[in-house]
Amino acid sequence: MTKDLAKLMKKELLDVEPSSILQFDKDVSQIPNIIKLTLGEPDFNTPDHVKQAGQASIAANHSHYTQSPGLPSLRVAAAQFLASKYGTDYDPATQVLTTVGATGAIYSALTAILNPGDEVIIPIPIFPLYIPIVKLNGATPIFVDTSQDGFKLTPEKLANTLATHRDKVKAIVFNYPTNPTGVTYRQSELEAFVAILKQYDIFVISDEIYSELTYGEPHVSLGKLLPEQTLLINGVSKSHAMTGWRIGFIAGPAAVISKINMVHQFTVTAATTMSQEAALEAMQHGLDDGQAMKQEYLQRRDYLVAELNRLGMATAVPAGAFYAFAKIPARFGSDSFAFCRKLAQEAQVALIPGAAFPAGEGYVRISYAASMAKLTEACQRLDKFLAVN
Ligand SMILES: Cc1ncc(COP(=O)(O)O)c(C=O)c1O
C-alpha cells in the first residue's frame, strides 16, 4: 500500500494556488515564434560596474555568510539611497534589513506580523504574491476592488474598510507604482490615506519596488510620510535590472525590523554575499543607473499605449512601472484567459490575462520591458488579429 503523506500537510496550502502568471507564461512559451510580453522583469542587462563588483566579490573569496540583516555597508548605502531619493530617515544599523529580493521582504514581514485570524487589507488588482503569504499565515485577505475608481484606492473606501474590519485588521498592503495597472499615488493622495491610517494601530506594508520607474511627478514614499507604521519594501531588481541577483530591502521601526529579521534569519540566514556586494556597488555608485532605462521605458510606454488605444484596446496612460493594463474589446467577451490563449495561438503574441490578478478580469497586462523591435512586431500582429476577429 502506498502512503499518501500529502494529505497531512499544512491545511492552508489547500487554499493557495501556484502563480497563474508563471503557469501561463510557461504554457505559451511552447508556441513557436511567440513574442512574449508577459514577465515583469527588465530586459536590460545589469550595469557593467555592478557585474564587475559581483565578479570581484567572487574572486576575492567573499564566499562566507554575512550578518543576517546584510552587510553593514550595504545597509548604510540602502538607507542613503532611500534618503537621497525619497527623503526617508532610517538608521542603517537598526532599521534596514537586506532580504532575498522584495519577495523575501514581503514574506518575512507578513510572517512576522500575522497571527491566524488576522485580516490584511489588499486593494486590487495588485501583484498577487501577498495573498498566498497572508493565507499561509492563517490570516485572511480583505480585498478592496479599485476597478471602478481608475484602479486607485480612495480615502473613502480606505476609511470604510478600516471601520468595518477594525477588530481584526492587522495590516494594509500598498504597492505603487502598481503592478499590473501602472497607477501611482501623488503626495496629496497619500496624505489623505495617512490621515486615516494614523487612527489605527496597523502596519502599512508599502511595496515601492517600482519607485525609480515613476514617469510623472516624483515618487513619494510612505516611509517618509508615515515612518512609525510603514514597513517600506524596495530593492534593486527593477531599478538596476537585477532580478536574478535577488536583493531587496525592508525598512521600518527598529523594534519591528529586529523581529522581522528573526523570520528572515530562520528562513535564509542571510542574502547571498556576492549579490550583496553587487547591490552595494549599485547603491553607492549607480544612483542614476535607472535613468537611461527609464527614458527607454517611457518611449516604449508612449508607443504601446497609443497603439493599443488606436487598435480599440482602451488603455490608460500608466504613471509608473512597465505595464500597460488594456481592456479587451467587448466583442471578445470578458474571459481574459480565453482571449490570451487565442491571441497566443493565432497571432503568436503572449500577454498576461487580467484574471491572473484579482479584480483584473476583462483586461490584459502587457509588459513593455521588451525591446521596441519586439513591441512593434507585437502590435502589428495584434493589429492583424483584431482585424480578422
Ligand atoms: C509589486 C512587486 N513586488 C515585488 C516583486 C518581486 O520583486 P523581487 O524580484 O525583488 O523579489 C515584483 C516582481 O514582479 C512586483 O511586481
mmCIF file of C-alpha atoms and ligand atoms in Angstrom:
data_model
loop_
_atom_site.group_PDB
_atom_site.id
_atom_site.type_symbol
_atom_site.label_atom_id
_atom_site.label_comp_id
_atom_site.label_asym_id
_atom_site.label_seq_id
_atom_site.Cartn_x
_atom_site.Cartn_y
_atom_site.Cartn_z
ATOM 1 C CA MET A 1 0.000 0.000 0.000
ATOM 2 C CA THR A 2 1.388 3.406 -0.894
ATOM 3 C CA LYS A 3 1.208 6.133 1.663
ATOM 4 C CA ASP A 4 -0.376 9.475 0.866
ATOM 5 C CA LEU A 5 1.535 11.886 3.071
ATOM 6 C CA ALA A 6 0.481 14.899 1.016
ATOM 7 C CA LYS A 7 -2.833 14.929 2.858
ATOM 8 C CA LEU A 8 -1.007 15.506 6.135
ATOM 9 C CA MET A 9 0.434 18.802 5.012
ATOM 10 C CA LYS A 10 -0.316 22.324 6.188
ATOM 11 C CA LYS A 11 -4.027 22.878 5.592
ATOM 12 C CA GLU A 12 -3.610 26.459 4.437
ATOM 13 C CA LEU A 13 -1.726 25.138 1.392
ATOM 14 C CA LEU A 14 -5.005 23.701 0.106
ATOM 15 C CA ASP A 15 -6.309 27.208 -0.227
ATOM 16 C CA VAL A 16 -3.463 28.669 -2.296
ATOM 17 C CA GLU A 17 -2.684 28.155 -5.944
ATOM 18 C CA PRO A 18 0.531 28.303 -7.942
ATOM 19 C CA SER A 19 1.184 31.572 -9.763
ATOM 20 C CA SER A 20 -1.045 31.630 -12.831
ATOM 21 C CA ILE A 21 1.276 34.264 -14.341
ATOM 22 C CA LEU A 22 4.193 31.829 -14.350
ATOM 23 C CA GLN A 23 1.957 28.965 -15.487
ATOM 24 C CA PHE A 24 0.521 30.935 -18.405
ATOM 25 C CA ASP A 25 3.984 32.110 -19.400
ATOM 26 C CA LYS A 26 5.219 28.518 -19.358
ATOM 27 C CA ASP A 27 2.271 27.312 -21.449
ATOM 28 C CA VAL A 28 2.677 29.901 -24.190
ATOM 29 C CA SER A 29 6.444 29.517 -24.277
ATOM 30 C CA GLN A 30 5.904 26.255 -26.226
ATOM 31 C CA ILE A 31 4.367 28.141 -29.176
ATOM 32 C CA PRO A 32 6.940 28.606 -31.984
ATOM 33 C CA ASN A 33 7.869 32.222 -32.863
ATOM 34 C CA ILE A 34 5.885 33.613 -29.913
ATOM 35 C CA ILE A 35 6.578 37.202 -28.785
ATOM 36 C CA LYS A 36 6.251 37.269 -25.019
ATOM 37 C CA LEU A 37 5.236 40.468 -23.284
ATOM 38 C CA THR A 38 4.459 38.501 -20.178
ATOM 39 C CA LEU A 39 7.031 38.714 -17.441
ATOM 40 C CA GLY A 40 7.676 41.601 -15.109
ATOM 41 C CA GLU A 41 11.399 41.884 -15.382
ATOM 42 C CA PRO A 42 13.684 44.385 -17.082
ATOM 43 C CA ASP A 43 15.028 43.275 -20.461
ATOM 44 C CA PHE A 44 18.184 45.311 -19.813
ATOM 45 C CA ASN A 45 21.423 43.808 -18.560
ATOM 46 C CA THR A 46 22.737 44.592 -15.092
ATOM 47 C CA PRO A 47 25.068 47.631 -15.424
ATOM 48 C CA ASP A 48 28.704 46.621 -16.077
ATOM 49 C CA HIS A 49 30.168 48.230 -12.943
ATOM 50 C CA VAL A 50 27.666 46.257 -10.848
ATOM 51 C CA LYS A 51 28.516 42.987 -12.576
ATOM 52 C CA GLN A 52 32.211 43.693 -12.014
ATOM 53 C CA ALA A 53 31.583 44.187 -8.296
ATOM 54 C CA GLY A 54 29.876 40.791 -8.186
ATOM 55 C CA GLN A 55 32.786 39.188 -10.041
ATOM 56 C CA ALA A 56 35.332 40.887 -7.765
ATOM 57 C CA SER A 57 33.471 39.565 -4.737
ATOM 58 C CA ILE A 58 33.738 36.008 -6.027
ATOM 59 C CA ALA A 59 37.412 36.451 -6.993
ATOM 60 C CA ALA A 60 38.208 37.763 -3.506
ATOM 61 C CA ASN A 61 36.657 34.648 -1.960
ATOM 62 C CA HIS A 62 33.849 36.523 -0.274
ATOM 63 C CA SER A 63 32.030 33.258 -0.112
ATOM 64 C CA HIS A 64 31.056 33.347 3.533
ATOM 65 C CA TYR A 65 27.866 34.314 5.332
ATOM 66 C CA THR A 66 27.241 37.971 6.031
ATOM 67 C CA GLN A 67 25.457 39.201 9.127
ATOM 68 C CA SER A 68 21.839 38.167 8.908
ATOM 69 C CA PRO A 69 20.464 41.691 8.238
ATOM 70 C CA GLY A 70 23.064 42.081 5.495
ATOM 71 C CA LEU A 71 26.465 43.757 5.065
ATOM 72 C CA PRO A 72 26.588 46.855 7.296
ATOM 73 C CA SER A 73 27.964 48.856 4.345
ATOM 74 C CA LEU A 74 25.050 47.788 2.163
ATOM 75 C CA ARG A 75 22.520 48.812 4.795
ATOM 76 C CA VAL A 76 24.207 52.201 5.052
ATOM 77 C CA ALA A 77 24.101 52.555 1.258
ATOM 78 C CA ALA A 78 20.460 51.457 1.090
ATOM 79 C CA ALA A 79 19.436 53.899 3.834
ATOM 80 C CA GLN A 80 21.313 56.664 1.981
ATOM 81 C CA PHE A 81 19.729 55.680 -1.330
ATOM 82 C CA LEU A 82 16.244 55.885 0.185
ATOM 83 C CA ALA A 83 17.088 59.144 1.967
ATOM 84 C CA SER A 84 18.530 60.847 -1.094
ATOM 85 C CA LYS A 85 15.746 59.715 -3.414
ATOM 86 C CA TYR A 86 12.697 59.886 -1.168
ATOM 87 C CA GLY A 87 13.681 61.854 1.928
ATOM 88 C CA THR A 88 13.324 58.951 4.364
ATOM 89 C CA ASP A 89 15.282 58.787 7.623
ATOM 90 C CA TYR A 90 16.314 55.248 8.566
ATOM 91 C CA ASP A 91 19.123 54.164 10.882
ATOM 92 C CA PRO A 92 21.000 51.537 8.835
ATOM 93 C CA ALA A 93 22.115 49.581 11.898
ATOM 94 C CA THR A 94 18.655 49.012 13.340
ATOM 95 C CA GLN A 95 16.040 49.919 10.760
ATOM 96 C CA VAL A 96 17.160 48.324 7.489
ATOM 97 C CA LEU A 97 17.263 44.655 6.555
ATOM 98 C CA THR A 98 18.677 43.124 3.358
ATOM 99 C CA THR A 99 16.407 40.398 2.010
ATOM 100 C CA VAL A 100 16.273 37.866 -0.808
ATOM 101 C CA GLY A 101 14.534 40.156 -3.297
ATOM 102 C CA ALA A 102 11.497 42.210 -2.430
ATOM 103 C CA THR A 103 9.795 38.815 -2.259
ATOM 104 C CA GLY A 104 11.874 37.892 0.794
ATOM 105 C CA ALA A 105 10.912 41.185 2.421
ATOM 106 C CA ILE A 106 7.211 40.585 1.777
ATOM 107 C CA TYR A 107 7.392 37.028 3.110
ATOM 108 C CA SER A 108 9.358 37.863 6.257
ATOM 109 C CA ALA A 109 7.291 40.943 7.053
ATOM 110 C CA LEU A 110 3.906 39.258 6.709
ATOM 111 C CA THR A 111 5.059 36.148 8.544
ATOM 112 C CA ALA A 112 6.462 38.242 11.389
ATOM 113 C CA ILE A 113 3.299 40.288 11.946
ATOM 114 C CA LEU A 114 0.419 37.911 11.274
ATOM 115 C CA ASN A 115 -1.425 35.631 13.662
ATOM 116 C CA PRO A 116 -4.099 33.185 12.496
ATOM 117 C CA GLY A 117 -7.415 35.032 12.250
ATOM 118 C CA ASP A 118 -5.853 38.411 11.431
ATOM 119 C CA GLU A 119 -7.056 40.351 8.415
ATOM 120 C CA VAL A 120 -4.969 42.186 5.826
ATOM 121 C CA ILE A 121 -6.494 44.833 3.569
ATOM 122 C CA ILE A 122 -5.363 44.486 -0.042
ATOM 123 C CA PRO A 123 -6.525 46.895 -2.751
ATOM 124 C CA ILE A 124 -6.963 45.001 -6.035
ATOM 125 C CA PRO A 125 -5.922 44.479 -8.823
ATOM 126 C CA ILE A 126 -2.447 44.007 -7.402
ATOM 127 C CA PHE A 127 0.639 41.791 -7.725
ATOM 128 C CA PRO A 128 -0.795 38.541 -6.333
ATOM 129 C CA LEU A 129 2.123 37.389 -4.140
ATOM 130 C CA TYR A 130 0.851 38.962 -0.918
ATOM 131 C CA ILE A 131 -2.305 36.848 -0.988
ATOM 132 C CA PRO A 132 -0.861 33.316 -0.613
ATOM 133 C CA ILE A 133 1.557 34.542 2.045
ATOM 134 C CA VAL A 134 -1.293 36.061 4.034
ATOM 135 C CA LYS A 135 -3.226 32.790 3.714
ATOM 136 C CA LEU A 136 -0.265 30.568 4.607
ATOM 137 C CA ASN A 137 -0.069 32.511 7.852
ATOM 138 C CA GLY A 138 -3.688 31.634 8.604
ATOM 139 C CA ALA A 139 -4.826 35.207 8.012
ATOM 140 C CA THR A 140 -7.493 36.488 5.639
ATOM 141 C CA PRO A 141 -7.093 38.994 2.799
ATOM 142 C CA ILE A 142 -9.772 41.678 2.703
ATOM 143 C CA PHE A 143 -9.976 42.855 -0.889
ATOM 144 C CA VAL A 144 -10.901 46.385 -1.857
ATOM 145 C CA ASP A 145 -11.848 46.495 -5.533
ATOM 146 C CA THR A 146 -10.482 49.638 -7.185
ATOM 147 C CA SER A 147 -11.526 48.791 -10.746
ATOM 148 C CA GLN A 148 -14.357 51.350 -10.719
ATOM 149 C CA ASP A 149 -12.072 54.084 -9.376
ATOM 150 C CA GLY A 150 -9.396 54.162 -12.068
ATOM 151 C CA PHE A 151 -7.622 51.312 -10.211
ATOM 152 C CA LYS A 152 -6.840 53.568 -7.273
ATOM 153 C CA LEU A 153 -7.789 53.182 -3.655
ATOM 154 C CA THR A 154 -9.867 56.138 -2.452
ATOM 155 C CA PRO A 155 -9.737 57.630 1.060
ATOM 156 C CA GLU A 156 -13.466 56.861 1.423
ATOM 157 C CA LYS A 157 -13.019 53.169 0.645
ATOM 158 C CA LEU A 158 -9.998 53.003 2.918
ATOM 159 C CA ALA A 159 -11.867 54.624 5.805
ATOM 160 C CA ASN A 160 -14.932 52.406 5.326
ATOM 161 C CA THR A 161 -12.923 49.196 5.073
ATOM 162 C CA LEU A 162 -10.907 50.014 8.162
ATOM 163 C CA ALA A 163 -14.022 50.920 10.123
ATOM 164 C CA THR A 164 -15.751 47.686 9.111
ATOM 165 C CA HIS A 165 -12.772 45.456 9.881
ATOM 166 C CA ARG A 166 -11.308 47.363 12.808
ATOM 167 C CA ASP A 167 -11.424 44.376 15.193
ATOM 168 C CA LYS A 168 -9.241 42.051 13.170
ATOM 169 C CA VAL A 169 -7.246 44.120 10.725
ATOM 170 C CA LYS A 170 -3.506 43.902 11.290
ATOM 171 C CA ALA A 171 -2.102 45.446 8.120
ATOM 172 C CA ILE A 172 -2.770 47.036 4.771
ATOM 173 C CA VAL A 173 -0.701 46.466 1.648
ATOM 174 C CA PHE A 174 0.160 49.295 -0.727
ATOM 175 C CA ASN A 175 2.020 48.736 -3.965
ATOM 176 C CA TYR A 176 2.717 51.827 -6.049
ATOM 177 C CA PRO A 177 3.562 52.293 -8.826
ATOM 178 C CA THR A 178 1.226 49.337 -9.095
ATOM 179 C CA ASN A 179 1.744 46.043 -10.834
ATOM 180 C CA PRO A 180 -0.331 45.356 -13.041
ATOM 181 C CA THR A 181 -2.015 48.720 -13.714
ATOM 182 C CA GLY A 182 0.891 51.176 -13.603
ATOM 183 C CA VAL A 183 -1.097 53.645 -11.475
ATOM 184 C CA THR A 184 0.634 55.521 -8.708
ATOM 185 C CA TYR A 185 -0.300 57.991 -5.951
ATOM 186 C CA ARG A 186 0.723 61.606 -5.632
ATOM 187 C CA GLN A 187 1.624 63.245 -2.338
ATOM 188 C CA SER A 188 -1.837 64.728 -1.653
ATOM 189 C CA GLU A 189 -3.491 61.330 -2.154
ATOM 190 C CA LEU A 190 -1.007 59.646 0.161
ATOM 191 C CA GLU A 191 -1.502 62.329 2.791
ATOM 192 C CA ALA A 192 -5.235 61.666 2.747
ATOM 193 C CA PHE A 193 -4.520 57.956 3.378
ATOM 194 C CA VAL A 194 -2.039 58.777 6.122
ATOM 195 C CA ALA A 195 -4.579 60.909 7.987
ATOM 196 C CA ILE A 196 -6.843 57.831 8.140
ATOM 197 C CA LEU A 197 -4.156 55.209 8.769
ATOM 198 C CA LYS A 198 -2.827 57.152 11.755
ATOM 199 C CA GLN A 199 -6.076 56.500 13.567
ATOM 200 C CA TYR A 200 -5.373 52.751 13.651
ATOM 201 C CA ASP A 201 -2.644 50.602 15.187
ATOM 202 C CA ILE A 202 -1.923 48.737 11.987
ATOM 203 C CA PHE A 203 1.102 48.038 9.825
ATOM 204 C CA VAL A 204 1.345 49.652 6.419
ATOM 205 C CA ILE A 205 3.290 47.390 4.097
ATOM 206 C CA SER A 206 4.397 49.625 1.267
ATOM 207 C CA ASP A 207 5.921 47.766 -1.671
ATOM 208 C CA GLU A 208 7.643 50.524 -3.619
ATOM 209 C CA ILE A 209 9.838 48.263 -5.773
ATOM 210 C CA TYR A 210 8.940 50.326 -8.885
ATOM 211 C CA SER A 211 9.654 53.698 -7.224
ATOM 212 C CA GLU A 212 12.511 54.504 -9.600
ATOM 213 C CA LEU A 213 10.199 53.909 -12.560
ATOM 214 C CA THR A 214 7.816 56.797 -11.999
ATOM 215 C CA TYR A 215 7.240 58.877 -15.115
ATOM 216 C CA GLY A 216 5.359 61.972 -13.923
ATOM 217 C CA GLU A 217 5.654 63.667 -10.553
ATOM 218 C CA PRO A 218 8.486 62.279 -8.386
ATOM 219 C CA HIS A 219 7.704 59.223 -6.281
ATOM 220 C CA VAL A 220 6.631 59.942 -2.683
ATOM 221 C CA SER A 221 7.321 57.229 -0.107
ATOM 222 C CA LEU A 222 5.029 56.217 2.733
ATOM 223 C CA GLY A 223 8.315 55.570 4.536
ATOM 224 C CA LYS A 224 8.662 59.343 4.679
ATOM 225 C CA LEU A 225 5.033 60.252 5.363
ATOM 226 C CA LEU A 226 4.244 57.586 7.967
ATOM 227 C CA PRO A 227 7.508 56.091 9.272
ATOM 228 C CA GLU A 228 6.127 54.848 12.578
ATOM 229 C CA GLN A 229 3.686 52.458 10.854
ATOM 230 C CA THR A 230 5.265 51.742 7.486
ATOM 231 C CA LEU A 231 7.307 48.718 6.502
ATOM 232 C CA LEU A 232 8.920 50.052 3.365
ATOM 233 C CA ILE A 233 9.925 47.484 0.757
ATOM 234 C CA ASN A 234 12.282 48.233 -2.091
ATOM 235 C CA GLY A 235 15.255 46.641 -3.828
ATOM 236 C CA VAL A 236 17.499 46.596 -6.870
ATOM 237 C CA SER A 237 15.515 44.120 -9.017
ATOM 238 C CA LYS A 238 13.676 46.667 -11.136
ATOM 239 C CA SER A 239 15.753 49.840 -10.617
ATOM 240 C CA HIS A 240 19.043 48.212 -11.617
ATOM 241 C CA ALA A 241 17.858 45.313 -13.780
ATOM 242 C CA MET A 242 18.991 42.826 -11.126
ATOM 243 C CA THR A 243 16.066 40.422 -10.719
ATOM 244 C CA GLY A 244 18.299 37.337 -10.717
ATOM 245 C CA TRP A 245 20.670 38.673 -8.065
ATOM 246 C CA ARG A 246 17.813 38.518 -5.543
ATOM 247 C CA ILE A 247 18.468 41.530 -3.320
ATOM 248 C CA GLY A 248 15.702 43.538 -1.653
ATOM 249 C CA PHE A 249 15.338 45.726 1.402
ATOM 250 C CA ILE A 250 12.859 46.359 4.138
ATOM 251 C CA ALA A 251 12.970 49.406 6.406
ATOM 252 C CA GLY A 252 10.786 50.318 9.366
ATOM 253 C CA PRO A 253 10.665 50.902 13.122
ATOM 254 C CA ALA A 254 13.689 49.283 14.829
ATOM 255 C CA ALA A 255 11.719 47.047 17.206
ATOM 256 C CA VAL A 256 9.673 45.663 14.315
ATOM 257 C CA ILE A 257 12.630 45.222 11.974
ATOM 258 C CA SER A 258 14.519 43.219 14.608
ATOM 259 C CA LYS A 259 11.621 40.738 14.780
ATOM 260 C CA ILE A 260 11.281 40.575 11.004
ATOM 261 C CA ASN A 261 14.994 39.805 10.956
ATOM 262 C CA MET A 262 14.297 36.727 13.036
ATOM 263 C CA VAL A 263 11.967 35.297 10.394
ATOM 264 C CA HIS A 264 14.474 36.263 7.700
ATOM 265 C CA GLN A 265 17.301 34.587 9.661
ATOM 266 C CA PHE A 266 15.353 31.397 10.308
ATOM 267 C CA THR A 267 14.393 31.218 6.634
ATOM 268 C CA VAL A 268 17.541 32.105 4.694
ATOM 269 C CA THR A 269 20.271 33.044 7.249
ATOM 270 C CA ALA A 270 21.320 35.996 5.062
ATOM 271 C CA ALA A 271 21.077 37.135 1.447
ATOM 272 C CA THR A 272 23.802 35.902 -0.945
ATOM 273 C CA THR A 273 27.128 37.592 -0.197
ATOM 274 C CA MET A 274 28.295 38.345 -3.760
ATOM 275 C CA SER A 275 24.861 39.644 -4.674
ATOM 276 C CA GLN A 276 25.010 41.963 -1.678
ATOM 277 C CA GLU A 277 28.363 43.290 -2.851
ATOM 278 C CA ALA A 278 26.977 43.876 -6.329
ATOM 279 C CA ALA A 279 23.964 45.658 -4.809
ATOM 280 C CA LEU A 280 26.359 47.752 -2.707
ATOM 281 C CA GLU A 281 28.028 48.967 -5.902
ATOM 282 C CA ALA A 282 24.600 49.705 -7.399
ATOM 283 C CA MET A 283 23.519 51.708 -4.352
ATOM 284 C CA GLN A 284 26.833 53.544 -3.926
ATOM 285 C CA HIS A 285 27.831 54.344 -7.492
ATOM 286 C CA GLY A 286 24.779 53.602 -9.561
ATOM 287 C CA LEU A 287 22.291 56.023 -8.054
ATOM 288 C CA ASP A 288 21.172 57.046 -11.510
ATOM 289 C CA ASP A 289 21.706 53.797 -13.408
ATOM 290 C CA GLY A 290 17.957 53.531 -13.755
ATOM 291 C CA GLN A 291 17.582 56.847 -15.571
ATOM 292 C CA ALA A 292 18.623 55.657 -19.029
ATOM 293 C CA MET A 293 16.391 52.593 -18.670
ATOM 294 C CA LYS A 294 13.540 54.810 -17.567
ATOM 295 C CA GLN A 295 13.850 57.014 -20.660
ATOM 296 C CA GLU A 296 13.698 53.899 -22.788
ATOM 297 C CA TYR A 297 10.630 52.559 -20.929
ATOM 298 C CA LEU A 298 8.965 55.929 -21.378
ATOM 299 C CA GLN A 299 9.350 55.821 -25.168
ATOM 300 C CA ARG A 300 8.027 52.285 -25.246
ATOM 301 C CA ARG A 301 5.110 53.191 -22.996
ATOM 302 C CA ASP A 302 4.082 56.077 -25.224
ATOM 303 C CA TYR A 303 4.306 53.951 -28.360
ATOM 304 C CA LEU A 304 2.468 50.971 -26.838
ATOM 305 C CA VAL A 305 -0.361 52.916 -25.197
ATOM 306 C CA ALA A 306 -1.017 54.911 -28.393
ATOM 307 C CA GLU A 307 -1.091 51.690 -30.421
ATOM 308 C CA LEU A 308 -3.410 49.888 -28.009
ATOM 309 C CA ASN A 309 -5.877 52.753 -27.998
ATOM 310 C CA ARG A 310 -5.686 53.016 -31.795
ATOM 311 C CA LEU A 311 -6.472 49.292 -32.021
ATOM 312 C CA GLY A 312 -9.513 49.608 -29.776
ATOM 313 C CA MET A 313 -7.970 48.205 -26.592
ATOM 314 C CA ALA A 314 -8.668 51.075 -24.200
ATOM 315 C CA THR A 315 -5.617 51.733 -22.023
ATOM 316 C CA ALA A 316 -4.986 54.500 -19.502
ATOM 317 C CA VAL A 317 -1.504 56.006 -19.576
ATOM 318 C CA PRO A 318 0.481 54.214 -16.832
ATOM 319 C CA ALA A 319 2.279 56.608 -14.478
ATOM 320 C CA GLY A 320 4.891 54.090 -13.392
ATOM 321 C CA ALA A 321 6.336 50.546 -13.569
ATOM 322 C CA PHE A 322 6.468 48.906 -17.020
ATOM 323 C CA TYR A 323 2.994 47.522 -17.592
ATOM 324 C CA ALA A 324 0.016 48.623 -19.648
ATOM 325 C CA PHE A 325 -3.358 47.333 -18.473
ATOM 326 C CA ALA A 326 -5.562 47.188 -21.547
ATOM 327 C CA LYS A 327 -9.275 46.474 -21.840
ATOM 328 C CA ILE A 328 -10.228 43.520 -24.008
ATOM 329 C CA PRO A 329 -12.560 44.706 -26.817
ATOM 330 C CA ALA A 330 -16.187 43.957 -25.879
ATOM 331 C CA ARG A 331 -16.799 41.607 -28.830
ATOM 332 C CA PHE A 332 -14.425 39.048 -27.263
ATOM 333 C CA GLY A 333 -16.405 38.855 -24.024
ATOM 334 C CA SER A 334 -14.522 39.272 -20.787
ATOM 335 C CA ASP A 335 -12.756 35.908 -20.394
ATOM 336 C CA SER A 336 -9.171 37.128 -20.391
ATOM 337 C CA PHE A 337 -7.644 33.644 -20.326
ATOM 338 C CA ALA A 338 -9.649 32.661 -23.439
ATOM 339 C CA PHE A 339 -8.631 35.904 -25.183
ATOM 340 C CA CYS A 340 -4.947 35.483 -24.346
ATOM 341 C CA ARG A 341 -4.890 31.833 -25.379
ATOM 342 C CA LYS A 342 -6.496 32.639 -28.737
ATOM 343 C CA LEU A 343 -4.132 35.564 -29.274
ATOM 344 C CA ALA A 344 -1.114 33.411 -28.440
ATOM 345 C CA GLN A 345 -2.189 30.558 -30.718
ATOM 346 C CA GLU A 346 -3.395 32.599 -33.690
ATOM 347 C CA ALA A 347 -1.100 35.636 -33.610
ATOM 348 C CA GLN A 348 1.896 34.407 -31.558
ATOM 349 C CA VAL A 349 1.679 37.260 -29.080
ATOM 350 C CA ALA A 350 1.666 36.395 -25.387
ATOM 351 C CA LEU A 351 0.077 38.742 -22.850
ATOM 352 C CA ILE A 352 -0.925 38.026 -19.253
ATOM 353 C CA PRO A 353 -4.679 37.510 -18.733
ATOM 354 C CA GLY A 354 -6.088 40.155 -16.385
ATOM 355 C CA ALA A 355 -7.768 37.410 -14.356
ATOM 356 C CA ALA A 356 -4.310 36.371 -13.125
ATOM 357 C CA PHE A 357 -4.831 39.365 -10.829
ATOM 358 C CA PRO A 358 -7.847 39.612 -8.536
ATOM 359 C CA ALA A 359 -10.409 42.075 -9.984
ATOM 360 C CA GLY A 360 -8.478 42.147 -13.260
ATOM 361 C CA GLU A 361 -10.899 40.138 -15.425
ATOM 362 C CA GLY A 362 -11.704 41.744 -18.777
ATOM 363 C CA TYR A 363 -8.189 43.172 -19.131
ATOM 364 C CA VAL A 364 -4.750 42.058 -20.243
ATOM 365 C CA ARG A 365 -1.409 43.051 -18.768
ATOM 366 C CA ILE A 366 1.265 43.910 -21.303
ATOM 367 C CA SER A 367 4.827 44.251 -20.115
ATOM 368 C CA TYR A 368 6.820 46.837 -22.036
ATOM 369 C CA ALA A 369 10.064 45.619 -20.530
ATOM 370 C CA ALA A 370 10.776 44.429 -24.071
ATOM 371 C CA SER A 371 12.659 45.998 -26.998
ATOM 372 C CA MET A 372 10.957 48.464 -29.360
ATOM 373 C CA ALA A 373 11.503 45.936 -32.155
ATOM 374 C CA LYS A 374 9.535 43.320 -30.218
ATOM 375 C CA LEU A 375 6.815 45.782 -29.247
ATOM 376 C CA THR A 376 6.419 46.974 -32.834
ATOM 377 C CA GLU A 377 6.161 43.436 -34.177
ATOM 378 C CA ALA A 378 3.713 42.507 -31.399
ATOM 379 C CA CYS A 379 1.490 45.493 -32.202
ATOM 380 C CA GLN A 380 1.500 44.607 -35.916
ATOM 381 C CA ARG A 381 0.452 41.064 -35.062
ATOM 382 C CA LEU A 382 -2.207 42.342 -32.672
ATOM 383 C CA ASP A 383 -3.495 44.683 -35.374
ATOM 384 C CA LYS A 384 -3.921 41.782 -37.840
ATOM 385 C CA PHE A 385 -5.519 39.573 -35.170
ATOM 386 C CA LEU A 386 -8.057 42.229 -34.214
ATOM 387 C CA ALA A 387 -8.841 42.932 -37.866
ATOM 388 C CA VAL A 388 -9.984 39.358 -38.527
ATOM 389 C CA ASN A 389 -11.612 38.580 -35.178
HETATM 390 C C1 LIG B 1 4.953 44.669 -6.952
HETATM 391 C C2 LIG B 1 6.067 43.698 -6.908
HETATM 392 N N1 LIG B 1 6.656 43.427 -5.744
HETATM 393 C C3 LIG B 1 7.660 42.552 -5.647
HETATM 394 C C4 LIG B 1 8.124 41.883 -6.759
HETATM 395 C C5 LIG B 1 9.235 40.899 -6.595
HETATM 396 O O1 LIG B 1 10.466 41.560 -6.588
HETATM 397 P P1 LIG B 1 11.813 40.737 -6.364
HETATM 398 O O2 LIG B 1 12.202 40.165 -7.698
HETATM 399 O O3 LIG B 1 12.816 41.773 -5.900
HETATM 400 O O4 LIG B 1 11.569 39.695 -5.359
HETATM 401 C C6 LIG B 1 7.539 42.122 -8.005
HETATM 402 C C7 LIG B 1 8.001 41.388 -9.201
HETATM 403 O O5 LIG B 1 7.420 41.396 -10.253
HETATM 404 C C8 LIG B 1 6.484 43.053 -8.080
HETATM 405 O O6 LIG B 1 5.881 43.318 -9.245
#
